[in-house]
Every structure is written in C-alpha cells, then in structure tokens.
Coordinates of C-alpha atoms in Angstrom, one line a residue:
X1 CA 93.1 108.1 328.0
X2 CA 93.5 112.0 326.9
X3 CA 97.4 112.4 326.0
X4 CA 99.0 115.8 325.5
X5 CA 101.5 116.0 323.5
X6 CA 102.9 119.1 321.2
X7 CA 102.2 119.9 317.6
X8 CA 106.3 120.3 316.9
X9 CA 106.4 116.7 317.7
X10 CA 106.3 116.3 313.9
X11 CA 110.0 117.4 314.2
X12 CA 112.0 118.9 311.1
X13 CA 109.3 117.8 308.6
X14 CA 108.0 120.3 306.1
X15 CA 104.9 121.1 304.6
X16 CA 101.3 119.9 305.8
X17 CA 101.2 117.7 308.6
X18 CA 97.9 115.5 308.9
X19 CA 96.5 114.7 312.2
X20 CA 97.5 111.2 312.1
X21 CA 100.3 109.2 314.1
X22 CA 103.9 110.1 313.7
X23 CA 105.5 107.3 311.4
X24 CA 108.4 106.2 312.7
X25 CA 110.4 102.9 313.9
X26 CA 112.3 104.3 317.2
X27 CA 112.3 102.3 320.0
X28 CA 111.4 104.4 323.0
X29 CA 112.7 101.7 325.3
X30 CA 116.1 101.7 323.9
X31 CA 116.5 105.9 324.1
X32 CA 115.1 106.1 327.8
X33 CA 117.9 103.5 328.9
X34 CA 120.7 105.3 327.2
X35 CA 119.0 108.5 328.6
X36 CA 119.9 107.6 331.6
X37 CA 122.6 106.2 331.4
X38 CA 124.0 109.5 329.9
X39 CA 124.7 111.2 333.3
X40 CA 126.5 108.5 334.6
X41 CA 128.6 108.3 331.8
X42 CA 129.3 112.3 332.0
X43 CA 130.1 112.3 335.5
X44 CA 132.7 109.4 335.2
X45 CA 134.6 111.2 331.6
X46 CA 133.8 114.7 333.7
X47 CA 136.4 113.1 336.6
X48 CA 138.6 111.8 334.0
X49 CA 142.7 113.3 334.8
X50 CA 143.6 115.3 331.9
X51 CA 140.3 117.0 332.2
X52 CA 140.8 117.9 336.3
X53 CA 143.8 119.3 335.1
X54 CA 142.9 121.4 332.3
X55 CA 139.7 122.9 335.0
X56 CA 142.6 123.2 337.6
X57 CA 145.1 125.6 335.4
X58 CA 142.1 127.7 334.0
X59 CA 140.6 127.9 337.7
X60 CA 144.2 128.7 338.9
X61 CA 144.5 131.6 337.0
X62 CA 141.3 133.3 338.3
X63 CA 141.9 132.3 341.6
X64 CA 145.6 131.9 342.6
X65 CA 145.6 134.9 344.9
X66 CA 142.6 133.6 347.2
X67 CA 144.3 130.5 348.0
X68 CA 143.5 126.3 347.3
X69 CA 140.4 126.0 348.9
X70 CA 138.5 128.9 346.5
X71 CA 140.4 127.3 343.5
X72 CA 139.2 123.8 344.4
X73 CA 135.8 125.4 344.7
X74 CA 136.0 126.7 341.1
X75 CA 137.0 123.9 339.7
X76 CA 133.8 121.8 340.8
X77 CA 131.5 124.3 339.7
X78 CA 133.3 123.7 336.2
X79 CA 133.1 119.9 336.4
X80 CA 129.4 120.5 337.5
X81 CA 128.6 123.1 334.4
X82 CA 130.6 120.6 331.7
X83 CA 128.2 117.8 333.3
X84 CA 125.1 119.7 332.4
X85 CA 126.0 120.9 329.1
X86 CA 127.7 117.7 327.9
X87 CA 123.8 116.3 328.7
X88 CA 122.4 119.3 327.1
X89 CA 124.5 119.1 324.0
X90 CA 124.5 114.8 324.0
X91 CA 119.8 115.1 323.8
X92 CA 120.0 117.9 320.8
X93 CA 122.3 115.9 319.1
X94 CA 120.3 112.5 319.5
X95 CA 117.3 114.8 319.0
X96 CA 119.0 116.0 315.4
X97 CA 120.5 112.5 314.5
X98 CA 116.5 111.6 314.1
X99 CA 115.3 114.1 312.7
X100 CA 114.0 116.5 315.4
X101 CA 115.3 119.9 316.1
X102 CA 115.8 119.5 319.9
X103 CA 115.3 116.8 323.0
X104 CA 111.8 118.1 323.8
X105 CA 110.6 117.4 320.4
X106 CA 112.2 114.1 320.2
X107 CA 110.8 112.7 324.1
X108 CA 107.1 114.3 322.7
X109 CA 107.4 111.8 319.7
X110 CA 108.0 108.9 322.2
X111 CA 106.1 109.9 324.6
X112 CA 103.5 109.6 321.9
X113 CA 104.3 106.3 321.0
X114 CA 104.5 105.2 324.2
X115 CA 101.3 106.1 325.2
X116 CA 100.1 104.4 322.2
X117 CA 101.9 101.4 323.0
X118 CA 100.5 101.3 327.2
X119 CA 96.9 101.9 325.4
X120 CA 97.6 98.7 323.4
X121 CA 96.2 101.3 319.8
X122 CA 97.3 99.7 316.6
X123 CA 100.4 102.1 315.3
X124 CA 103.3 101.4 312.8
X125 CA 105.0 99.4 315.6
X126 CA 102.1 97.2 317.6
X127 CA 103.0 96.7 321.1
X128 CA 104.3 92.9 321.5
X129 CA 102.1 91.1 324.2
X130 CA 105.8 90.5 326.2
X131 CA 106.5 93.8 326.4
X132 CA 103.5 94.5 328.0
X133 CA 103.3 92.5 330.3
X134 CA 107.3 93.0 331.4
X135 CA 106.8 96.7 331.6
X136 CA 103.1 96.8 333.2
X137 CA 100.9 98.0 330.7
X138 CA 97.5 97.2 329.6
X139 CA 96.7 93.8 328.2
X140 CA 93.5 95.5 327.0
X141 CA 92.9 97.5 325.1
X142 CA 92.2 100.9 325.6
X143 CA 90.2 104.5 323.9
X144 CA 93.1 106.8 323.5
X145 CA 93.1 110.6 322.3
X146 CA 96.7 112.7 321.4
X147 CA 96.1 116.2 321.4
X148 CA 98.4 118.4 320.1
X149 CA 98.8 121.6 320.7
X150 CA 100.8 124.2 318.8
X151 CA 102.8 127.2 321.1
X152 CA 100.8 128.1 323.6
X153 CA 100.0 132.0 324.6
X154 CA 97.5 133.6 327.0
X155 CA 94.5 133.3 327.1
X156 CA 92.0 134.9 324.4
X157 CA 88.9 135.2 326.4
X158 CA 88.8 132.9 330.0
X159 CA 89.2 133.1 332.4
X160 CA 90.0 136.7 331.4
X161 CA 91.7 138.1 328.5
X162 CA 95.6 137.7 329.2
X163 CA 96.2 134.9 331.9
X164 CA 99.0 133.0 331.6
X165 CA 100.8 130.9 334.2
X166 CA 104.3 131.5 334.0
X167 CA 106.3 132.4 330.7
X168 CA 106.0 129.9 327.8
X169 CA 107.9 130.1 325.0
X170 CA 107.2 133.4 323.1
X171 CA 107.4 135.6 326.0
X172 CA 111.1 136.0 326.8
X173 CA 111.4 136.8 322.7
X174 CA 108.6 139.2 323.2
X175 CA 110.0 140.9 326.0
X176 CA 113.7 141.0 325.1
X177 CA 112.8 142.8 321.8
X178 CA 110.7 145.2 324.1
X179 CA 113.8 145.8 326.0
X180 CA 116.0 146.4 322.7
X181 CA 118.0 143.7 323.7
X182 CA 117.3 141.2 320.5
X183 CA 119.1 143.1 317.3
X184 CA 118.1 140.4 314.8
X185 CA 116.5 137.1 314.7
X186 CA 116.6 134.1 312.5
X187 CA 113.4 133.6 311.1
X188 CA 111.1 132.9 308.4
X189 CA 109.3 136.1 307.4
X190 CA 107.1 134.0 305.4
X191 CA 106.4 131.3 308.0
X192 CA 103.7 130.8 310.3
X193 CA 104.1 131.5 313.8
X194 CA 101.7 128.6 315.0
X195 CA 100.0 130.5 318.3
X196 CA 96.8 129.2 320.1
X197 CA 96.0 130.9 323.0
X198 CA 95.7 128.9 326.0
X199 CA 92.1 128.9 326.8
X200 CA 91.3 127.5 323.5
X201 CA 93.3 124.4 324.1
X202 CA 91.7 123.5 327.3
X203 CA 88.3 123.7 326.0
X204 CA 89.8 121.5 323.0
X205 CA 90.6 119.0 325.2
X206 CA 87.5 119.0 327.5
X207 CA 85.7 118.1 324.1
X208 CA 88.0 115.2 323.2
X209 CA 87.6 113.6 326.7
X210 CA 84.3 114.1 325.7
X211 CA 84.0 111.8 322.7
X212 CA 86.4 108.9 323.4
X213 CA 87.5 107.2 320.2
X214 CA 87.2 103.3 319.8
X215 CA 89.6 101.0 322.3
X216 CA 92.7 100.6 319.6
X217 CA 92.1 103.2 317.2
X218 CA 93.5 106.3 318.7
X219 CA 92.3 109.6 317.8
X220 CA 94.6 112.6 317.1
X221 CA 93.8 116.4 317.0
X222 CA 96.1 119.4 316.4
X223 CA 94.7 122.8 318.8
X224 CA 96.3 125.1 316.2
X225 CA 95.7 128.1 314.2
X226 CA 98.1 128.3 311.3
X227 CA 95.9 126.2 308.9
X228 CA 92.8 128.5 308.7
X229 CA 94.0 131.5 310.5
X230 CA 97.7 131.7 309.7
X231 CA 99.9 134.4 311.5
X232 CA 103.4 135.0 309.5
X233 CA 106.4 135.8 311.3
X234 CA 106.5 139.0 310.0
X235 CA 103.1 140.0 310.4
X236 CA 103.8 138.8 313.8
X237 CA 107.0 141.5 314.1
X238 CA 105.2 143.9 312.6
X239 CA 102.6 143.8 315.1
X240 CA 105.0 143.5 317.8
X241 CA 107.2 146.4 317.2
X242 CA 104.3 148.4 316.8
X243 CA 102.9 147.5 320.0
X244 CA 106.5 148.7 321.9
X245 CA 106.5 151.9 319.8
X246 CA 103.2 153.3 320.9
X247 CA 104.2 151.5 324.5
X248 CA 107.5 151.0 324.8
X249 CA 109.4 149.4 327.6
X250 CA 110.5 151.5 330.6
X251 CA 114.5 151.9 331.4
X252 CA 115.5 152.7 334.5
X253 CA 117.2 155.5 334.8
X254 CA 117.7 155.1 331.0
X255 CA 114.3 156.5 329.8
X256 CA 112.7 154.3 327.6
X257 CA 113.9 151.4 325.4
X258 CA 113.4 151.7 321.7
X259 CA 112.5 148.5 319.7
X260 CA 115.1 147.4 316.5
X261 CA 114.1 146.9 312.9
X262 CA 114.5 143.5 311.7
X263 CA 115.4 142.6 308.6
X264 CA 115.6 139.0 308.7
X265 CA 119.1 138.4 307.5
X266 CA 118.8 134.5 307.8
X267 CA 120.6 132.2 310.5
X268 CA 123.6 131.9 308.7
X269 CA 124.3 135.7 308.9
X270 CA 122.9 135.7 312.6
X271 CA 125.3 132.8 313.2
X272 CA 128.0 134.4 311.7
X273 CA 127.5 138.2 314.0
X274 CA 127.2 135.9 317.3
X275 CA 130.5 134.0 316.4
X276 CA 131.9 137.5 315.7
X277 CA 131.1 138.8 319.1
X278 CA 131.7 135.4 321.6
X279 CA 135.2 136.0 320.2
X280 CA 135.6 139.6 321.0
X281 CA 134.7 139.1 324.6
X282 CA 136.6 136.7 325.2
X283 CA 139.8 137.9 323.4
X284 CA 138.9 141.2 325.5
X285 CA 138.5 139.0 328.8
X286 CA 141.8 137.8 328.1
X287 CA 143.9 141.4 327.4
X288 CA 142.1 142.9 330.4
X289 CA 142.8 139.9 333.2
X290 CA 146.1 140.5 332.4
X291 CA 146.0 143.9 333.3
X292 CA 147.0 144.8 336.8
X293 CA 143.9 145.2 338.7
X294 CA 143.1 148.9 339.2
X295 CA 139.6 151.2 339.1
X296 CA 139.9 151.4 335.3
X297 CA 140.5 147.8 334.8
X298 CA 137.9 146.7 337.5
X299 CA 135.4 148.6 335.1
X300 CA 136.8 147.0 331.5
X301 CA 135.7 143.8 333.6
X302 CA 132.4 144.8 334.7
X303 CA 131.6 146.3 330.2
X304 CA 132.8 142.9 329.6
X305 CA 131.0 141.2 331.9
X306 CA 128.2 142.6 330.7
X307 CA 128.0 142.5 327.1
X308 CA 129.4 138.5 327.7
X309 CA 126.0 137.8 329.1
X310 CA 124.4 139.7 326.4
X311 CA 126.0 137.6 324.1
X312 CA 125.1 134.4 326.1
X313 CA 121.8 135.6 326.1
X314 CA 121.6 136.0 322.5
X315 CA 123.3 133.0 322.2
X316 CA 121.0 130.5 324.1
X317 CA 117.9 132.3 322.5
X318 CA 119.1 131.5 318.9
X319 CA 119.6 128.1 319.9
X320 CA 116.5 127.2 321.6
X321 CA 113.9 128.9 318.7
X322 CA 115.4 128.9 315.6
X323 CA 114.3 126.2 314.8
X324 CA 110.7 126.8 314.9
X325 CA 111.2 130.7 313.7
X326 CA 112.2 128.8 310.6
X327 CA 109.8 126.1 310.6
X328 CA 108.1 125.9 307.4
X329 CA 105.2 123.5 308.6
X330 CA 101.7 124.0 308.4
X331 CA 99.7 121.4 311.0
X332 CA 95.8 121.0 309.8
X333 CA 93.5 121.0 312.6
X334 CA 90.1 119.7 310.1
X335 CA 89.4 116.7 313.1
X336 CA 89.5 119.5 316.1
X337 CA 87.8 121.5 314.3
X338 CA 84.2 119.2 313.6
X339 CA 84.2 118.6 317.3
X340 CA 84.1 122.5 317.7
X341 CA 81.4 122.9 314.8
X342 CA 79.7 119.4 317.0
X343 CA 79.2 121.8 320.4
X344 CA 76.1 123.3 320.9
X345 CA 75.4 126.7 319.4
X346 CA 74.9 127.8 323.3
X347 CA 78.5 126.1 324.5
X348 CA 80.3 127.6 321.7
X349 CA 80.7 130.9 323.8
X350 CA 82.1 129.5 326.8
X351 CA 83.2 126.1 325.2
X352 CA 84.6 126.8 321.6
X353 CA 88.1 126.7 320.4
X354 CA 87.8 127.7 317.0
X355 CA 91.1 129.5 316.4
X356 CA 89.4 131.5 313.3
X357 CA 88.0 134.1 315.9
X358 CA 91.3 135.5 317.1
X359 CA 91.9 138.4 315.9
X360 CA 95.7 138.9 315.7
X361 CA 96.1 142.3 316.0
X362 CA 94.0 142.6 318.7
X363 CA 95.0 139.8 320.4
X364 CA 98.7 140.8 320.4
X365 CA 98.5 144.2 320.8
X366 CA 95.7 144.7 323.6
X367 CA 95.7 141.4 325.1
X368 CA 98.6 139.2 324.9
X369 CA 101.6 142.2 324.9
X370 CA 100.2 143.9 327.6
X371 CA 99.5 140.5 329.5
X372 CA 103.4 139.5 329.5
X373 CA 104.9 142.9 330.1
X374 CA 102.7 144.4 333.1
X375 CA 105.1 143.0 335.6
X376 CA 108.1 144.5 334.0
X377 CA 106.3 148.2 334.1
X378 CA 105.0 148.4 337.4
X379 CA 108.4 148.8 339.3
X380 CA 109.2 150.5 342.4
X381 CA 110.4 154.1 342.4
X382 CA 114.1 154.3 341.9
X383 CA 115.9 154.3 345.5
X384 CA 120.0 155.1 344.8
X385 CA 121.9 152.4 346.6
X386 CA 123.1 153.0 350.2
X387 CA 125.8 150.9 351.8
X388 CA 124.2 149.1 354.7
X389 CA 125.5 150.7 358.3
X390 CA 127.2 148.4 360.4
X391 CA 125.5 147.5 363.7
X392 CA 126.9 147.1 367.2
X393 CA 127.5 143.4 367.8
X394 CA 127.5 141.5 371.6
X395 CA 130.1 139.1 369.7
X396 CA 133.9 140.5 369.0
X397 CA 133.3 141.5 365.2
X398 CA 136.4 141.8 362.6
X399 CA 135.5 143.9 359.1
X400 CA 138.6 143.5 356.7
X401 CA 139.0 145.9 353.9
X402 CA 141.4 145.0 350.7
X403 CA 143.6 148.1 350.6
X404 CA 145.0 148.3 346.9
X405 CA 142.5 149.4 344.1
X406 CA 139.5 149.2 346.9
X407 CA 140.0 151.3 349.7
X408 CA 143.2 153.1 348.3
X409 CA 143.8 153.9 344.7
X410 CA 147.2 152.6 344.4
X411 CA 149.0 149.4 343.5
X412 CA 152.6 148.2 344.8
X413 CA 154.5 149.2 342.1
X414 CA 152.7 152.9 341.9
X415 CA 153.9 153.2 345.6
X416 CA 157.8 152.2 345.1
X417 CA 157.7 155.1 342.4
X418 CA 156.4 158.1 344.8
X419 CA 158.9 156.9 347.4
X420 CA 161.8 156.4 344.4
X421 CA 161.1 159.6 342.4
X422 CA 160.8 161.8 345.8
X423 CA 164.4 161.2 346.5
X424 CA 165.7 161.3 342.9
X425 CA 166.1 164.1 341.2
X426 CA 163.8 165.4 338.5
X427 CA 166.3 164.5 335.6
X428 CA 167.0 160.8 336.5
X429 CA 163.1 160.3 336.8
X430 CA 163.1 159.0 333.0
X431 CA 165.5 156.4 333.9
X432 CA 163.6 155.8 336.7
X433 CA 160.5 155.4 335.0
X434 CA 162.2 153.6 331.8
X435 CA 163.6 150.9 334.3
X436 CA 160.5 149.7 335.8
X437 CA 158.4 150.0 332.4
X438 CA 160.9 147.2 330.9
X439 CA 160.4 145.4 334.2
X440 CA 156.8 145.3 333.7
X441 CA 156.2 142.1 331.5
X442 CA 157.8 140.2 333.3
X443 CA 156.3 141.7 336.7
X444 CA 152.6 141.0 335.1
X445 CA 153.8 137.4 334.1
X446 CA 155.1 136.7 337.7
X447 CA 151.7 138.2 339.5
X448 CA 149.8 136.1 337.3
X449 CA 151.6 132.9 338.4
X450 CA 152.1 133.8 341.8
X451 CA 151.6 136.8 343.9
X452 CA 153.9 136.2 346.7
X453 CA 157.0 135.7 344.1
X454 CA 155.5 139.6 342.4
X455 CA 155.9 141.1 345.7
X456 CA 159.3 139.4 346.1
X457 CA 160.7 141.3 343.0
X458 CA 159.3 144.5 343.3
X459 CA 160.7 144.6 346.7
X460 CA 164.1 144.1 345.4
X461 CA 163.8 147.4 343.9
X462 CA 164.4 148.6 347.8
X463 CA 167.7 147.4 348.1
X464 CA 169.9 149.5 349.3
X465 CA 167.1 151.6 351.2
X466 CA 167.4 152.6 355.2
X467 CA 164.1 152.4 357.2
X468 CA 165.2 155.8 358.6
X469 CA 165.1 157.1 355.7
X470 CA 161.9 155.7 353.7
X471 CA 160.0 156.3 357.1
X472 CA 161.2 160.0 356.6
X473 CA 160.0 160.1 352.8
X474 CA 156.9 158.9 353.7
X475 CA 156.0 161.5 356.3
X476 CA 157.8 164.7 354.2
X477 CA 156.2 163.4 350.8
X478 CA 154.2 160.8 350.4
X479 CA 152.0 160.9 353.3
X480 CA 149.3 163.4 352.0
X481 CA 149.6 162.1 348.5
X482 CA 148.8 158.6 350.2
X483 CA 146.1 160.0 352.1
X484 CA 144.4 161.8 349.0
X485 CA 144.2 158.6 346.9
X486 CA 141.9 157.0 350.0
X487 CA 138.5 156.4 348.8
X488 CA 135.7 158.8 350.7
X489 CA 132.9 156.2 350.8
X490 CA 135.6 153.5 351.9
X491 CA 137.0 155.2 354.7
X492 CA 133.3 156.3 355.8
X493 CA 132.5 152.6 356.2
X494 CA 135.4 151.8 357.9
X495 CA 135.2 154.5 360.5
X496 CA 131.7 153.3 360.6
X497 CA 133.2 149.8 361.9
X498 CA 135.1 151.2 363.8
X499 CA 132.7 153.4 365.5
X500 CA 130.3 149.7 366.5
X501 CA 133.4 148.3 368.0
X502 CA 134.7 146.5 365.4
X503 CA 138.3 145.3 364.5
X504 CA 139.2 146.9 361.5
X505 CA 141.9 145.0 359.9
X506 CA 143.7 146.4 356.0
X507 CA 144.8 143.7 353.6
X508 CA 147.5 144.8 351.9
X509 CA 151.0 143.7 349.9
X510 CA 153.0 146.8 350.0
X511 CA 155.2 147.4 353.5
X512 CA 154.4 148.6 356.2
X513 CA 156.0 151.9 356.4
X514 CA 154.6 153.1 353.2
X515 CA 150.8 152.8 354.6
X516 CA 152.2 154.1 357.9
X517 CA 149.7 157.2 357.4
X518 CA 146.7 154.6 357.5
X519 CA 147.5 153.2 360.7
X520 CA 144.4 154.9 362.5
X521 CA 141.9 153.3 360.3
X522 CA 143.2 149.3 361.3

C-alpha cells in the first residue's frame, strides 16, 4: 500500500521534521463521527427562530420593494451560506484546537494514521484486533509506504516543462500579484517556500512502489526540496516580481498591471489593514443603501461592490496561506533521497526526483510563471458590449422596463418639484425647497420600511391640486424637461420591443399624469 499524504501534515511544528510517523494520540474514529455529525447539527441551530428572524429583517431591507417571495428567497441563500461557513469555521477551529493550522492538515494526519492502522503497521497507537475486525480492515498485516509531498507546482521537465492540471495552491498568489491585486502578504521572508514540482513527485512515488517496506514497519518519505535546495520566501518574491516586470500581466482596456513591493509588514499589521478596510465597506454599504436610488448612487454601489470583493478576496487568501507563508519548518527528505541515488545512472534522466537540480530562477521565471499565466494573456480582442436585439416571437411577448433611475432619470420626489416650482413663483421656491428637504429623513426612513406608505406621503404633498390643472403643467412645462431626462439607449430598446410586437409595459410610482408624455413608449 503507497499512501499519499502531505508534508504540512506535521501541522504547526517548528524546526526539522524527520521522515518518521506523526506522534500523536487522536482518535480518527472519534473526529470522523463528529465530522459528520457537524452538518446536521448546523442545519438544525441554522433553523433555530431568533436566527430566521434576524436573516428575515436583514433580507427585508434589501428586498422589501420586490415583494415576499424574493425576500423569502434571500433569506435561504443566508441560512445556506451560515451553514457552510459555520462548517468551515467549526474544521479550522478543531484543526487549531490540535495543533494544525487548518482542516486539510488535520484529516492528512488521520488519514495517515488510519492508513497505518488498516495496514495493521506498528505506530504510537497499535490498531486493537476489535477494531479491526468491526470496521473491516486487515487482520494481516500489510507493507505500507506514506509519501509526502510538499506544495506541489508544475512540472520541471515531463511530460514537458510547465504542465499542471488545474491550479494548486501557489498559483492564485502568483497570479493575483501579477494582476496588482495582492498589496502585502503575511509571510516569512526568511522561510522556505517548500516547492517540488510535480513530475518529481510522481517519479518519487513510482520508486517507493517499487521497494515495498517490510509488512508492519511502514516506510515514510518527504518529495521536498527545502532541506538541500531551500527557496526563501523572499527569494521567491523577488523572483516573482521580477518575472511580471519584464512580463507583466495584460489589463484590459487598462494597459498593463504593475506588480507591488512587498515589504513583509508581518500578519499582525496585514490583519490589522484588512480589519481596517472590511469596515469601511461596510460602513459605506450602509450610508449609500440609504440613499435614494438614483444613477449616482447605483454607481457608489457598483465602487462598493467592487472593492467589497476585493477585500473578500484578500480576505479568504490571508486566511487560507498564512499559515504556511509563515511556516518555519524545514522537512528532510535523506530516505527519498537514497532511493533516487539507488536508480540506475540511465533512469535518473527520465526517472529521478532529486530536487537539487531545479534551478529556481529558471524554473520560476521561464517555466512555472509562464506555465500558470498563458491562459490569462491570450484573450480575445476587446468587443464593446452591445445590448442584444429583441427578436420577433410566435408567442404574445411582454418587455417591462423600471421607469425611475433606469429608463428615466428622475425619482418621485424630483417630479412633485418641477410640477410645484412651475406654478410657484420664483421667490417662494426656497420655501418650497426648504419644506421638502426637512421632509426628507423621514421620507428616506419611510421608503426604507415600506414603499407603498413613501408614495402615500409624498402624494399628500398634492393636496389641494386639480387634474385640470397638473395635466396643463405638465404639457406647458414639464413635458420636454420629462422627455430630456429619458435615457437614449433605454428608449432604443424599448422602441426595439415595440417594433417585434411586443407589449411594452413602464413600472413606475409617480402618477399618471406626470409620465403622460411617455404614453407612446407603453
């Protein structure tokens, strides 16, 4: 039996770390049936009243102007996302409570020692002839090989220079700083960056399947390179950044990205500058979703938007490698390394694994750099966006179109003025205009608990008003002012619809005689 496992399995240990079975008393029986019993649990406290209700009043306030059925929707996609990262959050904290940075680490470790266990090898916890029976395993006794490898990269040589399958785990890092998206990362500048590339680990485990150990004495081998060809994190950097300097990453329609300077200001300072930014965005996500909606404030949302999933990004990145930017861990590979020197002097080309022959800067900079950002620079030609052109349809079609800060640049409130101000004269427009700025907290406060009850009070504003004459405003004043605020590209689609056939039908709160000019277009 050939087990992979993962050098990092060692966990939050420091220093040199033999090739020699992990020491510890963990039952892996025990963790794997609270394991699963963990999502259970989470789905029964994620149903639980008080939190319903706190995922209903946050989901209401998003959603309270499209209605029960949108709210409802957003508060399961809540209860789902709590579900997931209650999980996430319950294995790194199990994972830290015994000494390993994360939940991968941690089920490496028992994966380990259960494989030792199934293969009946003598460990620091023998298997008990009961437990193998109950759970199936071998009564006899079996030759058993752990491999560890370190991080895995592409390949140094087969079967050619730069294959990978997929992105592992230095590649998104590698790519973000190309991008100029990663400012600063925790790290080590001192510590070694454990790489092997990935060819050299197959070949490494070919030659342990090929020299079984002894049934119950299990042999264990690290496929590393930081104990005789140690790369530094800042050699690693350095390497790096000159790599996107003399090829840096395309933008488009932004030129080319230019790579930051790291300094390596620690976690805690990196910890301290994410904290600092997750509560900007969301103090700013509060101010501006209490703004009424408009052009202006539909773009504050989309900034915001943005730099939140910047700051997510950054966010998720820290927390899944910091821990081994800052490992400070060196993993000997001396047994791995006589069954390389054991191969053949003719094997050794297409058969070796002896991490002393990479080359770092070549490796990085003309093999593994290029490897992982080729897809990102061959992309198409830039094409601008084109709204798609409705099509005649055999079936009665109906294309509605939200009139206020979509197709028209105008809000309720914005439309009582031109009507009020039109028949005022110019020196009671201050009063006017004083008036309805007091009214407006309370107006925002209202539309953010319920949209119907807004309209209700700025429609009061109309008391007193004949139809005659607002109909007659409307036509002597407003009615070209109306018509200028329509958006060109909106009205083209929607005299598009209308050219197919289609029922064109405007969504709107403010009355009827005030969009009177816009009649033609639903």
């Amino acid at each position: 039996m050939v087990h992979v496992s993962t050098a990092y399995v060692a966990g939050d240990r420091k220093g040199v770390i033999d090739e020699a079975p992990l020491a510890h008393h963990i039952d892996w029986r025990a963790e794997l049936t609270a394991a699963r019993q963990a999502r259970p649990d989470a789905e029964r406290a994620s149903r639980e009243p008080r939190r319903l209700e706190a995922w209903q009043h946050q989901a209401s306030k998003v959603h309270r102007k499209a209605g029960p059925q949108t709210t409802a929707g957003d508060v399961e996609r809540r209860r789902v996302d709590w579900v997931e990262q209650r999980l996430v959050d319950a294995g790194r904290a199990r994972a830290q409570s015994l000494g390993w940075p994360d939940v991968y680490t941690l089920t490496k470790a028992l994966g380990e020692r259960a494989a030792e266990q199934m293969a009946g090898g003598a460990t620091d916890e023998p298997t008990r002839p009961a437990d193998a029976h109950a759970s199936g395993e071998q009564a006899v006794a079996l030759p058993l090989s752990i491999v560890r490898p370190s991080i895995v990269e592409s390949a140094l040589r087969h079967p050619y220079p730069g294959w990978i399958d997929g992105f592992k785990m230095a590649e998104p890092l590698i790519i973000a700083y190309g991008r100029g998206v990663l400012p600063e990362f925790p790290g080590i500048p001192e510590g070694v960056v454990d790489f092997i590339p990935v060819d050299l680990v197959a070949c490494g485990l070919l030659a342990v399947a090929a020299q079984p150990p002894e049934a119950g004495a299990p042999a264990y081998y690290h496929i590393s390179s930081g104990s005789r060809n140690p790369l530094t994190f800042n050699r690693m950097y350095e390497l790096v950044r000159d790599y996107f300097r003399a090829h840096p990453m395309p933008q488009r329609d932004f030129g080319e990205a230019s790579v930051p300077e790291w300094s390596f200001p620690g976690r805690g300072w990196v910890e301290r500058r994410l904290g600092l930014a997750e509560r900007a965005v969301a103090t700013a996500d509060r101010v501006v979703t209490r703004l009424p909606r408009s052009t202006r404030t539909r773009g504050w949302m989309s900034r915001i938007h943005q730099r939140r999933r910047q700051v997510e990004f950054l966010r998720r990145y820290a927390d899944l490698y910091a821990a081994y930017a800052e490992a400070e861990v060196i993993y000997t590979d001396d047994r791995a390394h006589r069954l390389h020197q054991q191969l053949p002097a003719e094997e050794r080309d297409a058969f070796g694994f002896d991490a002393a022959d990479i080359d770092w800067r070549q490796y990085l900079q003309d093999i593994h750099c290029p490897s992982v950002t080729a897809p990102m620079r061959h992309t198409s030609p830039r094409v601008e966006p084109r709204t798609p052109r409705p099509e005649p349809a055999e079936q009665p079609v109906m294309a509605v179109f939200d009139l206020e800060g979509t197709l028209l640049a105008s809000n309720v409130i914005e439309g009582y003025l031109w009507l009020r101000l039109a028949d005022l004269p110019a020196r009671d427009w201050a009063g006017e205009l004083a008036g309805v700025a007091r009214s407006l907290p309370k107006y925002l406060a209202t539309e953010r608990r319920d949209r119907s009850a807004f309209l209700r009070e700025v429609y009061r504003r109309y008391a007193g008003a004949s139809l005659a004459g607002l109909q007659q405003l409307v036509a002597e004043e407003a009615s070209d002012l109306l018509l200028s605020r329509v958006s060109p590209a909106g009205l083209r689609q929607v005299r598009a619809h209308r050219a197919c056939g289609h029922h064109t039908v405007l969504l709107t709160g403010a009355l009827d005689v005030l969009v009177e000019p816009l009649v033609a277009l639903g």
